[in-house]
Each structure stands twice: as C-alpha cells, then as structure tokens.
Coordinates of C-alpha atoms in Angstrom, one line a residue:
Chain A
M1 CA -17.2 -10.7 -21.5
A2 CA -20.7 -11.1 -22.7
S3 CA -23.8 -9.4 -23.8
I4 CA -26.8 -8.9 -21.5
D5 CA -30.3 -9.3 -22.9
I6 CA -33.2 -8.1 -20.9
K7 CA -36.6 -9.1 -22.3
G8 CA -39.9 -7.9 -20.9
V9 CA -38.6 -7.8 -17.4
K10 CA -41.0 -6.8 -14.7
K11 CA -40.7 -6.5 -10.9
V12 CA -43.7 -6.6 -8.7
Y13 CA -43.1 -6.4 -4.9
Q14 CA -45.3 -7.9 -2.3
G15 CA -48.5 -5.8 -1.9
N16 CA -48.7 -5.4 -5.7
V17 CA -46.2 -2.5 -5.9
T18 CA -44.8 -2.5 -9.4
A19 CA -41.2 -1.3 -9.4
I20 CA -40.5 -2.1 -13.0
H21 CA -43.1 -2.2 -15.8
G22 CA -41.6 -4.3 -18.5
I23 CA -38.2 -3.4 -19.7
D24 CA -36.4 -4.5 -22.9
L25 CA -32.8 -3.7 -23.3
A26 CA -29.9 -5.3 -25.1
I27 CA -26.5 -4.5 -23.8
G28 CA -23.7 -5.3 -26.2
D29 CA -20.4 -7.1 -25.5
G30 CA -17.9 -4.7 -24.0
E31 CA -20.4 -1.8 -23.8
L32 CA -20.7 0.5 -20.8
V33 CA -24.3 1.2 -20.3
V34 CA -25.4 3.8 -17.7
L35 CA -28.8 3.6 -16.1
V36 CA -29.8 7.0 -14.9
G37 CA -32.9 8.4 -13.3
P38 CA -34.2 10.0 -10.1
S39 CA -34.4 7.9 -6.9
G40 CA -37.1 5.3 -7.0
C41 CA -37.1 5.0 -10.8
G42 CA -36.2 1.3 -10.6
K43 CA -32.6 1.6 -11.9
S44 CA -31.1 -0.1 -8.8
T45 CA -33.8 -2.8 -8.9
L46 CA -33.0 -3.5 -12.5
L47 CA -29.3 -3.8 -11.7
R48 CA -29.9 -6.0 -8.7
M49 CA -32.1 -8.3 -10.9
I50 CA -29.2 -8.6 -13.3
A51 CA -27.0 -9.5 -10.4
G52 CA -29.4 -12.0 -9.1
L53 CA -30.0 -10.2 -5.8
E54 CA -33.7 -9.6 -6.6
T55 CA -36.0 -12.2 -8.2
I56 CA -37.5 -11.4 -11.6
T57 CA -41.3 -11.4 -11.5
E58 CA -41.7 -11.7 -15.3
G59 CA -39.5 -11.7 -18.4
T60 CA -36.0 -13.0 -18.8
I61 CA -32.5 -11.8 -18.3
A62 CA -29.8 -13.5 -20.3
I63 CA -26.1 -13.1 -19.8
D64 CA -24.0 -14.4 -22.7
S65 CA -27.1 -15.8 -24.4
A66 CA -27.9 -18.0 -21.3
V67 CA -31.0 -17.2 -19.4
V68 CA -30.0 -16.6 -15.8
N69 CA -33.3 -16.0 -14.1
S70 CA -33.0 -18.9 -11.6
R71 CA -29.2 -18.8 -11.1
E72 CA -27.6 -17.7 -7.9
P73 CA -25.5 -14.4 -8.1
A74 CA -22.3 -16.4 -7.9
E75 CA -23.3 -18.6 -10.8
R76 CA -23.9 -15.6 -13.1
D77 CA -20.3 -14.7 -13.3
I78 CA -20.8 -11.1 -12.6
A79 CA -19.0 -8.8 -10.2
M80 CA -20.6 -5.9 -8.4
V81 CA -19.3 -2.7 -6.9
F82 CA -21.6 -1.3 -4.1
Q83 CA -22.3 2.2 -3.1
N84 CA -20.9 1.7 0.4
Y85 CA -18.1 -0.6 -1.0
A86 CA -19.3 -3.5 1.2
L87 CA -15.7 -4.6 1.9
Y88 CA -15.3 -7.3 4.5
P89 CA -14.2 -5.3 7.5
H90 CA -12.3 -8.0 9.3
M91 CA -10.2 -9.1 6.2
S92 CA -7.2 -7.3 4.9
V93 CA -7.3 -5.8 1.4
R94 CA -5.6 -8.8 0.0
Q95 CA -8.1 -11.2 1.7
N96 CA -10.9 -9.1 0.4
L97 CA -9.6 -9.4 -3.2
E98 CA -9.0 -13.1 -2.8
Y99 CA -12.2 -14.1 -1.2
G100 CA -14.3 -14.6 -4.3
L101 CA -11.5 -16.5 -6.1
K102 CA -10.9 -18.8 -3.1
N103 CA -14.6 -19.6 -3.0
R104 CA -14.4 -20.6 -6.7
G105 CA -11.4 -22.9 -6.0
T106 CA -9.0 -20.9 -8.1
P107 CA -5.4 -22.3 -7.8
R108 CA -3.2 -20.4 -5.4
A109 CA -0.7 -19.2 -8.0
E110 CA -3.5 -17.9 -10.2
I111 CA -5.0 -16.0 -7.3
D112 CA -1.7 -14.4 -6.4
S113 CA -1.0 -13.3 -10.0
R114 CA -4.5 -11.9 -10.5
V115 CA -4.4 -10.0 -7.2
A116 CA -1.0 -8.6 -8.0
E117 CA -2.2 -7.5 -11.4
A118 CA -5.3 -5.8 -10.1
A119 CA -3.4 -4.2 -7.3
R120 CA -0.9 -2.8 -9.8
M121 CA -3.7 -1.6 -12.1
L122 CA -5.5 0.2 -9.3
E123 CA -2.4 1.4 -7.4
I124 CA -3.4 -0.2 -4.2
E125 CA -0.2 -2.3 -3.7
P126 CA 0.9 -0.4 -0.6
F127 CA -2.3 -1.1 1.2
L128 CA -2.7 -4.8 0.5
E129 CA -2.0 -5.9 4.1
R130 CA -4.2 -3.2 5.7
K131 CA -7.7 -3.5 6.9
P132 CA -10.4 -1.5 5.0
R133 CA -11.0 0.8 8.0
Q134 CA -7.4 2.0 7.7
L135 CA -8.1 3.3 4.2
S136 CA -9.7 6.5 2.9
G137 CA -12.9 6.6 1.0
G138 CA -11.1 6.8 -2.4
Q139 CA -8.8 3.9 -1.5
R140 CA -11.8 1.7 -0.3
Q141 CA -13.4 2.5 -3.6
R142 CA -10.4 1.2 -5.4
V143 CA -10.4 -2.0 -3.4
A144 CA -14.0 -2.5 -4.2
M145 CA -13.2 -2.2 -7.9
G146 CA -10.2 -4.5 -7.4
R147 CA -12.5 -7.1 -5.9
A148 CA -14.5 -6.9 -9.1
I149 CA -11.5 -6.9 -11.4
V150 CA -9.7 -10.0 -10.0
R151 CA -12.7 -12.1 -10.7
Q152 CA -12.5 -11.4 -14.5
P153 CA -16.2 -11.7 -14.7
K154 CA -18.5 -11.5 -17.7
A155 CA -19.9 -8.2 -16.6
F156 CA -19.3 -5.5 -14.0
L157 CA -22.3 -4.1 -12.2
F158 CA -21.8 -0.7 -10.5
D159 CA -24.4 0.5 -8.1
E160 CA -23.8 4.3 -7.6
P161 CA -20.2 3.5 -6.7
L162 CA -19.0 7.2 -6.5
S163 CA -21.8 8.7 -4.5
N164 CA -20.0 8.4 -1.2
L165 CA -17.0 10.3 -2.4
D166 CA -16.3 14.0 -2.4
A167 CA -16.7 16.0 -5.6
K168 CA -13.1 16.1 -6.5
L169 CA -12.4 12.4 -5.9
R170 CA -15.6 11.6 -7.7
G171 CA -14.3 13.3 -10.8
Q172 CA -11.0 11.5 -10.6
M173 CA -12.5 8.1 -10.1
R174 CA -15.0 8.7 -12.9
V175 CA -12.1 9.1 -15.3
E176 CA -10.4 6.1 -13.9
I177 CA -13.4 3.8 -14.2
R178 CA -13.8 5.0 -17.8
R179 CA -10.1 4.3 -18.5
L180 CA -10.3 0.9 -16.8
Q181 CA -13.4 -0.2 -18.6
H182 CA -11.8 0.8 -22.0
R183 CA -8.7 -1.3 -21.1
L184 CA -10.5 -4.4 -19.9
K185 CA -13.4 -4.1 -22.4
T186 CA -15.7 -5.8 -19.9
T187 CA -19.4 -5.3 -20.4
S188 CA -20.6 -2.9 -17.7
V189 CA -23.8 -1.7 -16.3
Y190 CA -23.5 1.4 -14.2
V191 CA -26.3 2.9 -12.1
T192 CA -26.2 6.6 -11.0
H193 CA -28.6 9.4 -10.3
D194 CA -25.9 12.0 -11.3
Q195 CA -26.6 13.1 -14.8
L196 CA -23.0 14.4 -15.2
E197 CA -21.6 11.1 -14.3
A198 CA -24.0 9.4 -16.7
M199 CA -23.2 11.7 -19.6
T200 CA -19.4 11.4 -19.2
L201 CA -19.2 7.6 -18.6
A202 CA -21.7 6.1 -20.9
D203 CA -21.3 4.4 -24.2
R204 CA -25.1 4.3 -24.1
L205 CA -27.4 6.1 -21.7
V206 CA -30.6 4.6 -20.4
V207 CA -32.8 7.2 -18.8
M208 CA -35.4 5.6 -16.5
N209 CA -38.4 7.1 -14.8
G210 CA -41.2 5.4 -12.8
G211 CA -40.0 1.9 -13.6
R212 CA -39.9 2.5 -17.4
I213 CA -37.3 3.4 -19.9
E214 CA -37.7 7.0 -21.2
Q215 CA -34.9 7.0 -23.7
V216 CA -31.9 4.9 -24.8
G217 CA -29.1 6.4 -26.8
K218 CA -25.6 7.9 -26.9
P219 CA -25.2 10.6 -24.3
T220 CA -24.9 13.3 -26.9
E221 CA -28.0 12.0 -28.8
V222 CA -30.0 12.1 -25.6
Y223 CA -28.8 15.6 -24.8
D224 CA -29.3 16.9 -28.3
R225 CA -32.7 15.3 -28.9
P226 CA -34.5 14.4 -25.6
A227 CA -37.4 12.1 -26.4
S228 CA -39.6 13.3 -23.6
L229 CA -40.2 16.2 -21.3
F230 CA -38.8 14.1 -18.4
V231 CA -35.5 13.5 -20.2
A232 CA -35.4 17.1 -21.2
G233 CA -35.7 18.1 -17.6
F234 CA -33.4 15.5 -16.2
I235 CA -30.4 15.5 -18.5
G236 CA -28.5 18.8 -18.7
S237 CA -27.6 21.2 -16.0
P238 CA -29.1 23.8 -15.6
P239 CA -32.2 22.0 -17.1
M240 CA -33.8 22.9 -20.3
N241 CA -36.1 25.9 -20.4
L242 CA -39.7 25.0 -21.3
I243 CA -41.8 27.8 -22.7
P244 CA -45.5 27.4 -23.4
L245 CA -46.2 27.7 -27.1
E246 CA -49.1 30.1 -26.5
A247 CA -46.8 32.6 -24.7
L248 CA -44.3 32.3 -27.5
K249 CA -46.9 33.0 -30.1
N250 CA -48.1 36.1 -28.2
I251 CA -44.6 37.5 -28.4
V252 CA -43.4 36.6 -31.9
G253 CA -46.7 36.1 -33.6
S254 CA -48.4 32.9 -34.6
A255 CA -47.5 33.0 -38.2
V256 CA -43.8 32.0 -37.7
L257 CA -44.7 29.1 -35.5
K258 CA -47.4 27.5 -37.6
D259 CA -45.5 24.6 -39.2
L260 CA -44.9 22.8 -35.9
P261 CA -46.4 19.3 -35.5
T262 CA -49.9 19.3 -34.1
E263 CA -50.2 18.7 -30.4
T264 CA -47.1 20.8 -29.7
D265 CA -47.8 23.1 -26.9
L266 CA -44.4 23.4 -25.2
I267 CA -41.1 24.6 -26.6
G268 CA -37.8 23.6 -25.0
V269 CA -34.5 25.5 -25.3
R270 CA -31.2 24.5 -23.7
P271 CA -29.8 27.3 -21.6
D272 CA -26.5 27.1 -23.4
R273 CA -28.1 27.6 -26.8
M274 CA -29.7 30.9 -25.9
Q275 CA -27.8 34.0 -26.9
T276 CA -28.1 37.7 -26.3
G277 CA -28.6 40.1 -29.2
E278 CA -30.6 40.2 -32.4
G279 CA -30.3 37.7 -35.3
E280 CA -31.8 34.6 -36.7
G281 CA -34.6 32.9 -34.7
F282 CA -37.0 34.3 -32.2
V283 CA -36.0 37.3 -30.1
L284 CA -37.6 37.9 -26.7
T285 CA -37.0 40.8 -24.3
G286 CA -35.9 39.7 -20.9
T287 CA -35.0 41.4 -17.6
V288 CA -31.9 40.0 -15.8
D289 CA -33.1 38.9 -12.3
L290 CA -29.9 37.3 -11.1
I291 CA -26.5 36.5 -12.3
E292 CA -24.6 33.4 -10.9
P293 CA -21.0 33.4 -11.9
V294 CA -19.9 29.7 -11.9
G295 CA -16.3 30.4 -12.9
G296 CA -15.8 29.8 -16.6
E297 CA -19.4 30.6 -17.3
S298 CA -22.3 32.5 -15.8
H299 CA -25.9 31.5 -15.3
L300 CA -28.4 34.3 -16.0
Y301 CA -31.9 34.1 -14.6
L302 CA -34.2 36.1 -16.9
H303 CA -37.7 37.3 -16.5
V304 CA -39.8 37.6 -19.7
E305 CA -43.1 39.5 -19.4
E306 CA -45.4 36.9 -21.0
I307 CA -43.7 33.8 -19.6
A308 CA -44.4 32.8 -16.0
A309 CA -41.3 30.7 -15.2
P310 CA -37.9 32.4 -15.2
L311 CA -35.6 31.4 -18.1
V312 CA -32.1 30.3 -17.4
M313 CA -29.3 31.1 -19.8
V314 CA -25.7 30.0 -19.8
M315 CA -23.2 32.5 -21.1
P316 CA -19.4 31.9 -21.4
G317 CA -17.2 34.0 -19.1
R318 CA -18.6 36.9 -17.2
P319 CA -21.1 39.0 -19.3
D320 CA -21.0 42.7 -19.0
L321 CA -24.5 42.9 -17.6
S322 CA -25.9 43.9 -14.3
E323 CA -29.0 42.7 -12.5
G324 CA -32.1 44.6 -13.7
A325 CA -30.7 45.1 -17.2
V326 CA -33.1 44.6 -20.1
V327 CA -31.6 42.5 -22.9
P328 CA -32.8 40.9 -26.2
I329 CA -32.6 37.1 -26.0
R330 CA -32.3 35.1 -29.2
L331 CA -33.6 31.5 -29.5
P332 CA -32.0 30.0 -32.6
L333 CA -34.5 28.0 -34.7
D334 CA -32.5 24.8 -34.6
A335 CA -32.3 24.9 -30.8
L336 CA -36.0 24.5 -30.3
H337 CA -37.5 21.2 -29.1
P338 CA -41.2 20.8 -29.5
F339 CA -43.1 18.8 -26.8
S340 CA -46.6 17.9 -26.0
T341 CA -47.8 18.3 -22.4
R342 CA -50.5 15.7 -22.9
T343 CA -48.3 12.8 -23.9
G344 CA -45.1 14.1 -22.3
L345 CA -43.3 13.3 -25.5
R346 CA -41.4 15.1 -28.2
T347 CA -43.6 15.8 -31.2
D348 CA -41.2 16.1 -34.2
Chain B
M1 CA -20.8 18.2 32.1
V2 CA -18.5 21.1 31.8
E3 CA -19.4 22.5 35.2
N4 CA -16.5 23.3 37.5
R5 CA -17.7 23.4 41.1
P6 CA -15.4 22.0 43.7
F7 CA -18.2 21.3 46.1
L8 CA -20.0 19.2 43.5
A9 CA -16.9 17.3 42.7
V10 CA -16.3 16.5 46.3
L11 CA -19.9 15.4 46.8
T12 CA -20.0 13.1 43.7
H13 CA -16.8 11.5 44.9
L14 CA -18.2 10.9 48.3
V15 CA -21.3 9.3 46.9
L16 CA -19.2 7.1 44.7
L17 CA -16.9 6.2 47.5
A18 CA -19.9 5.3 49.7
G19 CA -21.1 3.0 46.9
V20 CA -17.8 1.3 46.6
V21 CA -17.7 0.8 50.4
I22 CA -21.2 -0.7 50.4
V23 CA -20.2 -3.2 47.7
A24 CA -16.7 -4.0 48.8
F25 CA -17.2 -4.3 52.6
P26 CA -18.9 -7.7 52.6
V27 CA -16.1 -9.0 50.3
Y28 CA -13.6 -7.5 52.7
I29 CA -15.3 -9.3 55.6
A30 CA -15.1 -12.6 53.8
L31 CA -11.5 -12.0 53.1
V32 CA -10.8 -11.2 56.7
A33 CA -12.8 -14.1 58.0
A34 CA -10.8 -16.5 55.8
T35 CA -7.6 -15.4 57.4
H36 CA -8.4 -16.2 61.0
G37 CA -8.2 -19.4 63.0
P38 CA -11.3 -21.5 64.0
T39 CA -11.9 -19.7 67.3
A40 CA -11.6 -16.1 66.3
L41 CA -15.0 -15.9 64.5
T42 CA -17.1 -17.8 67.1
S43 CA -16.0 -15.6 70.0
G44 CA -18.7 -13.1 69.2
A45 CA -16.5 -10.1 68.2
M46 CA -15.8 -10.1 64.5
P47 CA -12.2 -9.1 63.8
L48 CA -11.8 -6.3 61.2
L49 CA -8.2 -6.8 60.5
P50 CA -6.8 -9.8 58.6
G51 CA -5.2 -12.6 60.5
G52 CA -2.4 -15.1 59.4
E53 CA -4.3 -18.3 58.9
L54 CA -5.3 -17.8 55.2
F55 CA -3.0 -20.4 53.8
A56 CA -3.9 -23.0 56.4
N57 CA -7.6 -22.4 55.8
V58 CA -7.4 -22.7 52.0
M59 CA -5.3 -25.8 52.3
Q60 CA -8.0 -27.3 54.7
V61 CA -10.7 -26.4 52.1
L62 CA -8.8 -28.0 49.3
T63 CA -7.7 -31.2 51.0
E64 CA -10.2 -32.1 53.8
N65 CA -13.3 -34.0 53.0
R66 CA -16.2 -33.1 55.3
R67 CA -19.4 -35.0 56.1
G68 CA -22.3 -34.3 53.7
V69 CA -20.2 -32.2 51.4
A70 CA -18.4 -33.5 48.2
P71 CA -14.7 -32.9 47.9
F72 CA -13.8 -29.3 46.9
W73 CA -12.1 -30.2 43.7
L74 CA -15.0 -32.3 42.5
M75 CA -17.5 -29.5 43.2
A76 CA -15.2 -27.0 41.4
W77 CA -14.9 -29.3 38.5
N78 CA -18.7 -29.7 38.3
S79 CA -19.3 -25.9 38.5
L80 CA -16.7 -25.3 35.8
W81 CA -18.2 -27.9 33.5
M82 CA -21.7 -26.5 34.1
A83 CA -20.6 -22.9 33.5
V84 CA -18.6 -23.8 30.4
I85 CA -21.3 -25.9 28.8
I86 CA -24.0 -23.3 29.5
T87 CA -21.8 -20.5 28.1
L88 CA -20.9 -22.4 24.9
G89 CA -24.4 -23.8 24.5
K90 CA -26.1 -20.5 24.9
I91 CA -23.7 -18.8 22.5
A92 CA -23.9 -21.5 19.9
I93 CA -27.7 -21.8 20.0
S94 CA -28.4 -18.0 20.1
I95 CA -26.0 -17.0 17.3
I96 CA -27.5 -19.7 15.0
S97 CA -31.1 -18.7 15.8
A98 CA -30.3 -15.0 15.4
F99 CA -28.7 -15.9 12.0
A100 CA -31.8 -17.7 11.0
I101 CA -34.2 -14.9 12.1
V102 CA -32.2 -12.1 10.5
Y103 CA -31.0 -13.6 7.2
F104 CA -33.7 -16.1 6.1
R105 CA -37.3 -15.5 5.1
F106 CA -39.0 -18.7 6.1
P107 CA -42.7 -19.3 6.9
G108 CA -43.2 -18.7 10.7
R109 CA -40.2 -16.4 11.0
V110 CA -42.2 -13.8 12.9
L111 CA -43.8 -16.5 15.0
A112 CA -40.4 -17.9 15.9
F113 CA -39.1 -14.5 16.7
W114 CA -42.0 -13.8 19.1
L115 CA -41.7 -17.2 20.7
I116 CA -38.1 -16.5 21.6
F117 CA -39.1 -13.0 22.7
I118 CA -41.8 -14.3 25.0
T119 CA -39.4 -16.7 26.8
L120 CA -37.6 -13.6 28.1
M121 CA -40.6 -13.3 30.4
L122 CA -40.2 -16.9 31.7
P123 CA -36.9 -17.3 33.5
V124 CA -36.0 -20.7 35.1
E125 CA -37.4 -19.7 38.4
V126 CA -40.9 -19.2 37.0
R127 CA -41.1 -22.4 35.1
I128 CA -39.1 -24.5 37.5
I129 CA -41.7 -27.1 38.3
P130 CA -42.6 -28.0 34.8
T131 CA -39.0 -27.9 33.8
F132 CA -38.1 -30.2 36.7
K133 CA -40.8 -32.6 35.6
V134 CA -39.6 -32.7 32.0
V135 CA -36.0 -33.2 33.1
A136 CA -37.0 -35.9 35.6
D137 CA -39.1 -37.7 33.0
L138 CA -36.2 -37.7 30.5
G139 CA -34.1 -39.3 33.2
L140 CA -31.7 -36.4 33.3
L141 CA -31.5 -36.0 37.1
N142 CA -28.0 -36.3 38.5
S143 CA -26.3 -35.7 35.2
Y144 CA -24.5 -32.9 33.5
A145 CA -27.1 -32.8 30.8
G146 CA -29.8 -32.2 33.4
L147 CA -27.7 -29.5 35.0
T148 CA -27.1 -27.6 31.8
I149 CA -29.6 -28.2 29.0
P150 CA -32.6 -26.5 30.6
L151 CA -30.4 -23.4 31.2
I152 CA -29.0 -23.2 27.7
A153 CA -31.9 -21.6 25.6
S154 CA -31.3 -17.9 25.8
A155 CA -33.6 -15.2 24.5
T156 CA -31.3 -12.5 25.7
A157 CA -28.2 -13.7 23.8
T158 CA -30.4 -14.3 20.7
F159 CA -31.5 -10.7 20.9
L160 CA -28.1 -9.4 21.3
F161 CA -26.9 -11.2 18.2
R162 CA -30.0 -10.2 16.3
Q163 CA -29.5 -6.5 17.0
F164 CA -25.9 -6.8 16.0
F165 CA -26.6 -8.7 12.8
M166 CA -29.1 -6.0 11.9
T167 CA -26.4 -3.4 12.0
I168 CA -24.3 -5.3 9.5
P169 CA -25.1 -3.7 6.1
D170 CA -27.1 -6.0 3.7
E171 CA -24.5 -5.2 1.0
L172 CA -22.0 -7.3 2.9
M173 CA -24.2 -10.3 2.6
E174 CA -24.9 -9.5 -1.1
A175 CA -21.2 -9.0 -1.8
A176 CA -20.6 -12.4 -0.2
R177 CA -23.3 -13.9 -2.4
V178 CA -21.8 -12.4 -5.5
D179 CA -18.4 -13.7 -4.3
G180 CA -19.8 -17.2 -4.2
A181 CA -20.3 -17.7 -0.5
G182 CA -23.3 -19.7 0.5
P183 CA -25.2 -19.1 3.8
L184 CA -22.9 -21.3 5.9
K185 CA -19.8 -19.9 4.4
F186 CA -21.1 -16.3 4.9
F187 CA -21.8 -17.3 8.5
R188 CA -18.4 -18.8 9.1
D189 CA -16.2 -16.4 7.1
I190 CA -18.0 -13.1 7.8
L191 CA -20.6 -13.1 10.6
L192 CA -18.5 -15.1 13.1
P193 CA -15.4 -13.0 12.9
L194 CA -17.4 -9.8 13.0
S195 CA -19.2 -11.1 16.1
R196 CA -16.0 -11.8 18.0
T197 CA -16.3 -9.0 20.4
N198 CA -20.0 -9.7 21.1
I199 CA -19.1 -13.4 21.8
A200 CA -16.3 -12.3 24.2
A201 CA -18.7 -10.0 26.1
L202 CA -21.3 -12.8 26.2
C203 CA -18.7 -15.3 27.4
V204 CA -18.0 -13.1 30.4
I205 CA -21.7 -12.6 31.3
L206 CA -22.8 -16.2 30.7
F207 CA -19.9 -17.8 32.4
I208 CA -20.7 -15.9 35.6
Y209 CA -24.4 -16.7 35.1
G210 CA -23.6 -20.4 34.9
W211 CA -21.1 -20.4 37.7
M212 CA -23.5 -18.7 40.0
Q213 CA -26.4 -21.1 39.5
Y214 CA -27.7 -22.3 42.8
L215 CA -31.4 -23.1 42.7
W216 CA -31.4 -25.4 39.6
P217 CA -28.4 -27.6 40.6
L218 CA -29.9 -27.9 44.1
L219 CA -33.1 -29.3 42.5
V220 CA -31.8 -31.8 40.0
T221 CA -28.9 -33.3 41.9
I222 CA -29.0 -35.7 44.9
D223 CA -25.8 -37.5 44.0
P224 CA -22.9 -35.7 45.7
N225 CA -20.8 -36.5 42.6
Y226 CA -22.8 -33.8 40.8
Y227 CA -22.8 -31.1 43.5
T228 CA -21.6 -27.7 42.5
L229 CA -19.5 -25.2 44.5
M230 CA -22.5 -22.9 45.2
M231 CA -24.4 -25.8 46.8
G232 CA -21.3 -27.0 48.6
V233 CA -20.6 -23.7 50.3
K234 CA -24.2 -23.6 51.5
R235 CA -24.0 -27.1 52.8
M236 CA -20.8 -26.3 54.7
A237 CA -22.7 -23.6 56.6
A238 CA -25.7 -25.9 57.3
V239 CA -24.1 -28.1 59.9
S240 CA -26.1 -29.6 62.8
D241 CA -24.9 -30.0 66.4
A242 CA -22.0 -27.6 65.9
D243 CA -21.0 -24.0 65.0
P244 CA -20.3 -23.5 61.3
Q245 CA -16.6 -23.1 60.7
W246 CA -16.8 -19.6 59.2
N247 CA -13.2 -19.3 58.5
I248 CA -13.2 -22.4 56.4
I249 CA -16.5 -21.4 54.7
M250 CA -15.1 -18.0 53.8
A251 CA -12.0 -19.5 52.4
A252 CA -14.1 -21.7 50.2
V253 CA -16.1 -18.6 49.2
L254 CA -12.9 -16.8 48.2
L255 CA -11.9 -19.7 46.1
A256 CA -15.3 -19.8 44.5
M257 CA -15.0 -16.1 43.6
L258 CA -11.7 -16.6 41.8
P259 CA -12.8 -18.1 38.4
P260 CA -15.3 -15.3 37.6
I261 CA -12.7 -12.7 38.5
L262 CA -10.2 -14.4 36.3
I263 CA -12.6 -14.6 33.5
V264 CA -13.5 -11.0 33.7
V265 CA -9.8 -9.9 33.9
F266 CA -8.8 -12.2 31.0
M267 CA -11.8 -11.6 28.7
Q268 CA -12.0 -7.9 29.5
R269 CA -8.8 -7.3 27.6
L270 CA -10.2 -9.0 24.5
F271 CA -13.5 -7.2 25.0
V272 CA -11.9 -3.8 25.3
K273 CA -9.5 -4.4 22.4
G274 CA -12.5 -5.3 20.3
L275 CA -14.3 -2.2 21.3
V276 CA -11.4 0.0 20.6
E277 CA -10.8 -1.4 17.1
T278 CA -14.2 -0.9 15.8
E279 CA -14.5 -2.8 12.6
K280 CA -17.6 -1.5 11.0

C-alpha cells in the first residue's frame, strides 16, 4: 500500500508526437482513482508509465515517496491487470498465480497460502489446475485479478480490465472489483473509456482529454459541476444538452439571463434535470420527435424552434406523450451550467 | 465446396489416385528390387512382384564391407549425427535470432533482419565455392564441424519463429516483466513452451533436410570415416568393371528411407497434438 505521486509527467514519442502534456496527480494511499477519457487521450500511456512499461520523457513518478522513473516494472512492486488478461496460456491457473511469487523467491509455504487465499477470495478454487483456455472470459478475468492479488503489491493497475466481457458480466465484475478493493485497501489506478464504469468505481475520477487532465474530483462532483465542455459532454449518458445563450435569450428574453458571468455563451442542462410543465426556471416549448423507452425511464428527443440541435430529456417511467406532441419544458435555474465556447471552460 | 456431382467426385478421385501412383511407384519399385536375388534385376526384365530375398539383401547391406564404400553402420551414424546437429543447431540459432529481432530494440535491428532475409536468396548451392574455401581454410574438411556448421544458419526457421513471436500478444511479455521475469526467463518460461509445436514441426522438416544432404558432404569429405549414407548409396551404384548390384543398393535405399519415415510418424503425433490443443 502506498501513495503515487505524479509530477509534471510528459510523454513524447519518436517523431515528436506528444501523448501526454505535463500531468500532476497525487493518488492517496488506498484510493481507487479512475482515469477516464476517449481513446487516444493518454490514459493508458499514463498507466503504463506508472507500471514502468513506458519510459517517462519528463517529470517524475513516485510510488511510496520513492521516485521510480528508472526502475524496472518488477522493482516497482505493482501488479497489473490487462485488458486481454495476458494469462500465460501454457501454465495452469495455479502456475499463473505462482509465477510472479516464484520469480521473487517467495518461500513455497508462503506461495501456497497466498494462492489459496486469493483463490478463495475470487472463487476460482475449482479451476486451479485448469489451463486458461478452458475458462470462460469471466473466469479468466478473475484469474488475472488473482495474479495481481497474490503479489500483495503496493498498487494495482487496471488497464480496461472489463472491456472484453459482456454487459451483464461487466456489471458483476465491476461490483466485485469495488468490493475487493475496499477489502484489500490497496491503492489502485483504473483506466477505462466507459463513463458508467468510471462513475461507479471511482473514489476519485480523473477525466483526461488530448493528453491533459480536464478535471479531477469525486464522481458526483464531476457529474454535478463539470469543469469544461468536454467533461460535460463525456460524463453522463445521455450527454448534457448544450444550448447557445443567444437562442435562450431569444426565447425567454435577455433580462432574466443578464447576471451570468461574462464570456458565457453556452448553457448546459442535464437531460435528467429537465421537466415537463410550467414552474420555476425557464420554460421552452418543444415538439416530441422521438421517444425511446429504456425500461425504467424514457429518453425524449425534443425539437425547439429556436435551437438547432435536438434536446434530450430523461423522464422516469413511460410518459403519457406521443411523438409530435407539443409540450412545455422547464429548465430549473439551479440545473443550468454556464460555459464559454472560446475557452471550453465553465464560467461560474 | 458443397457441390454434389458424382461425376466430379469420381474425376477428383481419379486425379488424386494418379498422383499417388506417380509418387508411390518408384518407391514400390525400390521395394520390389530389394526383395530379389542378384540375378533377377540384371536379366533385362524388371520383376513387378516382390521376391523372397529381402532379409538376405538387408543383412548383406548391414554386414558386408565393399570396396570404396564405408561400412553401412558408420555411414548411417554419420548421417544421423549430421542431421541431428543441423536440426538442433538451426533451431537453436533461429529461435534466438528471432527472439532478438522481435523483442529487442537495438541499433541495426532492421539491418540484421534484412541480412537474414537476404540469405534466403543464397542457398548452399549458390555459395558453394566460397563456402568450401572458408571451410577448407578453417581446416574443417573431413570433420563433423565442416559437415554441419555451414548448413546451420537458417533464414527460413528464423522467419517462422519471428512470425510466430509476433502473434504472441505484447501484454504477455509485459505481464512477465511485471511478474519479475527478465528477458532470458521470459524466453525460457514463456516463449519456449509456447513454441513447442513450431519446434516439433521444424524438427521434422530440418531432420529430413539434414538427412538428405548429398552435395555438401560429397565436397567436404574425402576420408571414408566421414561418408554419409546418401554418398554411400551413390558410391555403391558407381562400380567399375561390373554391373551394379541393384538388389543390394535398393535394400540400402530402403534402410536409408527409414529414419525420416520414423521421424515423421513419431513427431507427427506431437505436431498434430499441438495443433489440436491451440494454446493461444
């Protein structure tokens, strides 16, 4: 168990391609930090630099207060779970779990007890003598986690570990990873592009884009108060509606919108904060284009005369509306997020 | 194909049978010739049915020493040594070079790769004179080293391993690094076991390659103690002042064919087993 301190880390690949433009991040002892962002945002590169699989062009990474820049992955005392599991195909599950410990010269009795412990924890005892190819995807995933757990490392690094699983299994494993991490209290860095996974797992969320950190914070903070247009669009599904301020002024009059910070020219509203009917806040008149029933809730695609892009609204249950209906849509005042298109940042 | 036309089925079988006959007939003739007495084959009419002298002929090959030809057992021993050294040498060198080319970023890596690639275009027959000169200058004529070393470097096997290593996901190497395995440990614990089936397949191909060598041993050996079977069989046929004893020669040919057949039969099981249990 340890903290991880990332200071001014940059990654420049051959041919002057900069993958990471200077990142500072302090990960506390026992914390589960999720790096989330679209593909190519540098999240995996950052994780691999922590692991020691990529060299660090500039800056320092310290694990447990010791700078590890020039240490081999094995000397950093971290364990990694890969997207494709990377189990050794010719070794049995038991041998897979033991391999790292054997290489470290761990005594036989200690290896056996740790493997037994991890196998019990992950419920993979029945498969210990099987080869990885005889296991299902979910079971392989467990073995990959087991291989990390037996090492009792200072930190776990997860590189999109659930993206090869089907949706149902992914949900189960997500809960299990969370539970396991709470029990073991091992510092963890988890990379994913799935914002739902990121929201549900993270103690702290790091949203990355284009090799930079866009926002760091608790998942709920990031959701409730996105720091930039990128975060607003990336976190939350369906994504936040962004309405040009000019269009909004044309509908509700400029007087009510005058005390917004200068530079504000875009107003964001979460689909689940919009409501039908009159009341406090701004009321727009929209035509229902499409209703998507998603089970417990429904997504409404609305067209508003003055606004070019369709607005998406989430309503609980199945609203008694038909496509083509004209409805009043209320945007509560406290649900509005002001942004500036020029800087891409939040303005309040 | 999902077509179901009896005529085509008959035709394809006929073509296949014709192919089998063309390949198998000479072998059959050799087998028949090895079963007859000394006079049957020199009479002008080749018998097409086996005779009863096979055992006697084989015994004669195994025991009798003839003029200008080394004893059969010695030649078989030399051939076996040569084939085994070439097989093991080629596999050892090519798997290590492929390991270097695929997993290490060293200066001149691309150059090394292309040099190996280019040697594909230069088989022994093409570079035989300079190679002979080098071997002679090193004093390796009439030695096992001279018989085998020039044939050991193998671009083909290097390629095969390179292609195979490139299909192994990088994450496996990274997982091994995180697990504390250095390059040699990774090679020994992970790459070698995974290459098992490739090695088995190469053993079959390379053993036969080594066993069948004729031109090179002919050039570098004058001492009968280093003659190989392939040379010996040829020498048995090249007798002066007499008719070649075809029945004895063919018996020797049959014996010379046995080791490659055994290797194929024995290794094939391992090979097929490896193919069935895909481990990737």
